[in-house]
Amino acid sequence: MMSPPGQAAALAGTRLPGNQVPQGTGFPAPSNPEVPEQGAETAASSCSIPTLAPVTFRNARGGNNRAEYHPFPRATIKEICKAHRIYGRDGPYFRGLLKADLSAEEVVPADLKYLFSCLLNPTEYILWVTAWKRLLQEALPGLLNHVNTRVDAQGIPLTLDHLAGEGQWAEATDQVVIPVQCLHVVRETALTAFFSMQTQGPAISYSKIRQGQIYPYTPNQPYQTCFRLQLTEGLHLKDDNWNFVSVDNSEQGTWPRVKGKLIVVGDCKHTPKEIEILPGTFDNNPGKFVLWLRCTHPPTFLPKGQTVAQIIPTWEHLEEDNIPTACPVHNITEVKTPGGMEPLLGRDLMAQWGVTIDIPNPPQDFWAAVAEERPTHKLNWKTDAPVWVEQWPLSKQKLKALEELVEEQLAKGHIVETTSPWNSPVFVIRKPGKDKWRLLQDLRQINNVIEDMGSLQPGMPTPTMLPQNWKLAVIDIKDCFFHIPLHPDDAPRFAFSVPTVNREAPRKRYHWRVLPQGMKVSPIICQWYVASLLSPVRVAAEKAIIHHYMDDVLVCAPTDDVLSHALDLTINALVVAGFELQEDKVQRMPPWRYLGLEIGKRTIVPQKLEIKAKIQTLADVHQLCGALNWVRPWLGLTTEDLAPLFNLLKGGEELSSPRELTPEAKEALEKVQHLMSTRQAHRCDPDLPFKFIIMGKLPHLHGVIFQWRNNIKKDQGREDPLLIIEWVFLSHQRSKRMTRPQELVAELIRKARVRIRELAGCDFECIHIPIGLRSGQITKAMLEHLLQENEALQFALDSFTGQISIHRPAHKIFNQDAKFTLNLKDVRSRKPLEALTVFTDASGKSHKSVMTWKDPQTQQWEADVAEVEGSPQVAELAAVVRAFERFPEPFNLVTDSAYVAGVVSRADQAILQEVSNTALFELLSKLVKLVSHREQPFFVMHTRSHSDLPGFVAEGNRRADALAAPAAMAPLPSIFEQAKLSHQLHHQNAPGLVRRFHITREQAKAIVATCPSCNQNALPTLSAGVNPRGLNSCELWQTDVTHIPQFGRSKYVHVSVDTFSGAVFASAHAGEKTLDAIKHLIQAFSFMGIPKN
């Protein structure tokens, strides 16, 4: 800031003429010699006006005086900013104060920049500088034509950098050389640019705008439809430079057109994800729309008519009800230099600097900001090597359909042109019952290189947990996958090619910008994306229940007001994210259809299920059983009801193998149709506890999770106290060959407790277990005994704090079938009995099945021997069956087969699974029948065979083993003969024979001396003998390494020899270190077994 000397002197009380300006300078020099230079400085320093900073002059060469710069007073700037904040930019007081302060002195460009940077926010300041420089550029030719303003005080021609304070004149101290007349122009243009900006009145924060519950954000509300700008011609973007494009607003919005400005921003729904739009403003109804855009991830193609931006009108005076409460806009990011091109949107250009537009954080109660970042999920790849699967040829009809579908997806912005090195084939299929086609891509090879993601939602939410009589609404998201963006780094990997007939032209290549159908993690990303949008809605509408599964959303609330509020929040969150919602697809009235179910105010039934009674192939049976299996939890289709249909799945493995409904299967289908029309599930009552009951009959037990109303009010129409939440079934195929009823009951309880924790996060209040009592009531001791005897029940009822009841509620569903009862009495004794002891054994070589016992009266051993074909286990099982048939009285059973002992222990009331071995299945069936109908107790014991222990048990086991032996073995030779035979086979030396057979040294030497092999190979200085050999196979190995140069790098051949059988295993390796030896031995173990030494 500087002042002319004449003006400064007058203000100081000294007369100083200022009308003489030396030629070639812009500063007037003092003409009165009577006023000394020191007096002028003293007068200036005594000035009491705080808004002025006088200019002091010092003698300079050539007789001219030089002006010195003094900063603009901070108190003045503070006063101007305060007036601007209180009265606004167009307030008369602020305008007068600003003009008066700037006109009272000569202000250099640096002072102007500092002042207006205090008055404006960063964005407005950039716009002001742009407008100011444009006005200076227009005024510069006139200044250059005037003799007093064409050069500065140093004789340098005037430039735009002089006037704007840029370049080498950026420092304020260097700007004092600018002529005074030029400073007047700089000041006036700065004020003109400032007052021509759009804001009227005090600045208003957009974050203060709030959306009330009575203004739901839905597409059918006219005041929320914006004006959209579309490209007037196609645009191929090959780099990330800014481009100047022409657009039109043929897609008119429904917001009222008012006088004022139009704000231009990107459209979060239609603007392609990789396109950035430079924000700006338009005058109302301009003759031509132009804007700046660029591509962040080139290359890409924007077709003609592509929506790239939206314009939002501003209002000066509107009623509050007409103000839009939410404006979905494109994300505003850092703006980079567009290459120096000129004005943007007819007025301002934010293009020559890197600009970041900051939006302040909204208040805590403001749940949606104006600009929203769309989340993307980056995929994890096993390899970065491109995967290219060649496109196969298509027929003309399918090729035409493919081209039409590609053009449609290209117009919607779902795909873009690409030069990606990845490729997967595409094809089309006709939609069933329609003359339309569907575009599919074979992504199997791409899926192989994508890392799996953990499941976010392993199953569907069940509507039975929705409270009765609560209000519902169901939303169906249209084309959900096509509105979820792929990460820009992943998109080029989902490229495909559109072939041409006879390769008459280069094929066009595209890649997806949204989730492609067929990618294995697309459902998981879809769940994650939609869940991230609904998370703040769940927090804001905490009284409501929101079920989300893939593209189906259900909103449940206790009242209409809460439902309306939660539904509006949900729709707003989805629409702002770019999803398309059809108003006719939003279900508000019962019955609500959700995930294949029809939900009423109290009941739930499956939607109309078409049962295909015409069965011809295995594939038809699979489809039928799959559909029936899906509705079982709500209709209670038991395994017994569906068993004839499940049995049709057995047989040929080919899907085209023939199948035909049996009479039992037809009867099962009729029963299923009847149950589908009569049964239903219920929505829960949040005030009632959950219970569980076990029903059915062996072998197909099932259970029901239910609620029970004890106090029924008939005047309210609630005659049925039963609320069925879900049916629980066991698997049709059991994992064990023999399963006890206690284990089935335990599995049902365990499965039901896990399910109720998943559904409601709690445990049952009561579990109804059908325990049979001959007389009296069940006692605590009986239950403890039942738990002690069964480990499966212990785990199933672990940490259970509720009640256990043996009585069923009085309802026809619980009492219409044959009742299953769990018997507490166990015929198998846990302690040995004072009774007959029977020993069993069998031999696989002789096929003998033996049982033997000692008659208590005669004290003689008796035996029952029979020949049975099959394995030793089958033969010994046959002996056990004969023992149960022969001895109905109490007895003890001793067997050396752990398998047989386990089968006998589990045989009481056991359920058998069919096995392919007919003889084994018949024996097991007889055993189960004999044990289940037995009245006298028995005790079973397993003992180890061939033990030299003394006593009655070992003796009985030896007798049974001897009876099962194939034949009497020949007597062993003498010790000397054994030693001689051993030496002939293994060639031990004399000390080895002494240690092994305990013969004398003379006898051992005699054996070695008479051996011709040992005498021939013996060394004179060594005693006779050779390397020891094993007595059995895989007992002793010898290993060595042989070098074979002809094998090259793998010349080290490791050799292992079994010294008993002579079996040899060799493998070539690159060395003879420890690691190489370990590799060789591992291979040898897999081929010959593991040796003892």
PDB file of C-alpha atoms in Angstrom, residues 218-222:
ATOM      1  CA  THR A 218     -38.206 -40.790  -3.631  1.00  0.00           C
ATOM      2  CA  PRO A 219     -37.888 -40.427  -7.419  1.00  0.00           C
ATOM      3  CA  ASN A 220     -41.586 -39.663  -7.913  1.00  0.00           C
ATOM      4  CA  GLN A 221     -41.407 -36.334  -6.046  1.00  0.00           C
ATOM      5  CA  PRO A 222     -41.128 -33.588  -8.671  1.00  0.00           C
TER       6      PRO A 222
END
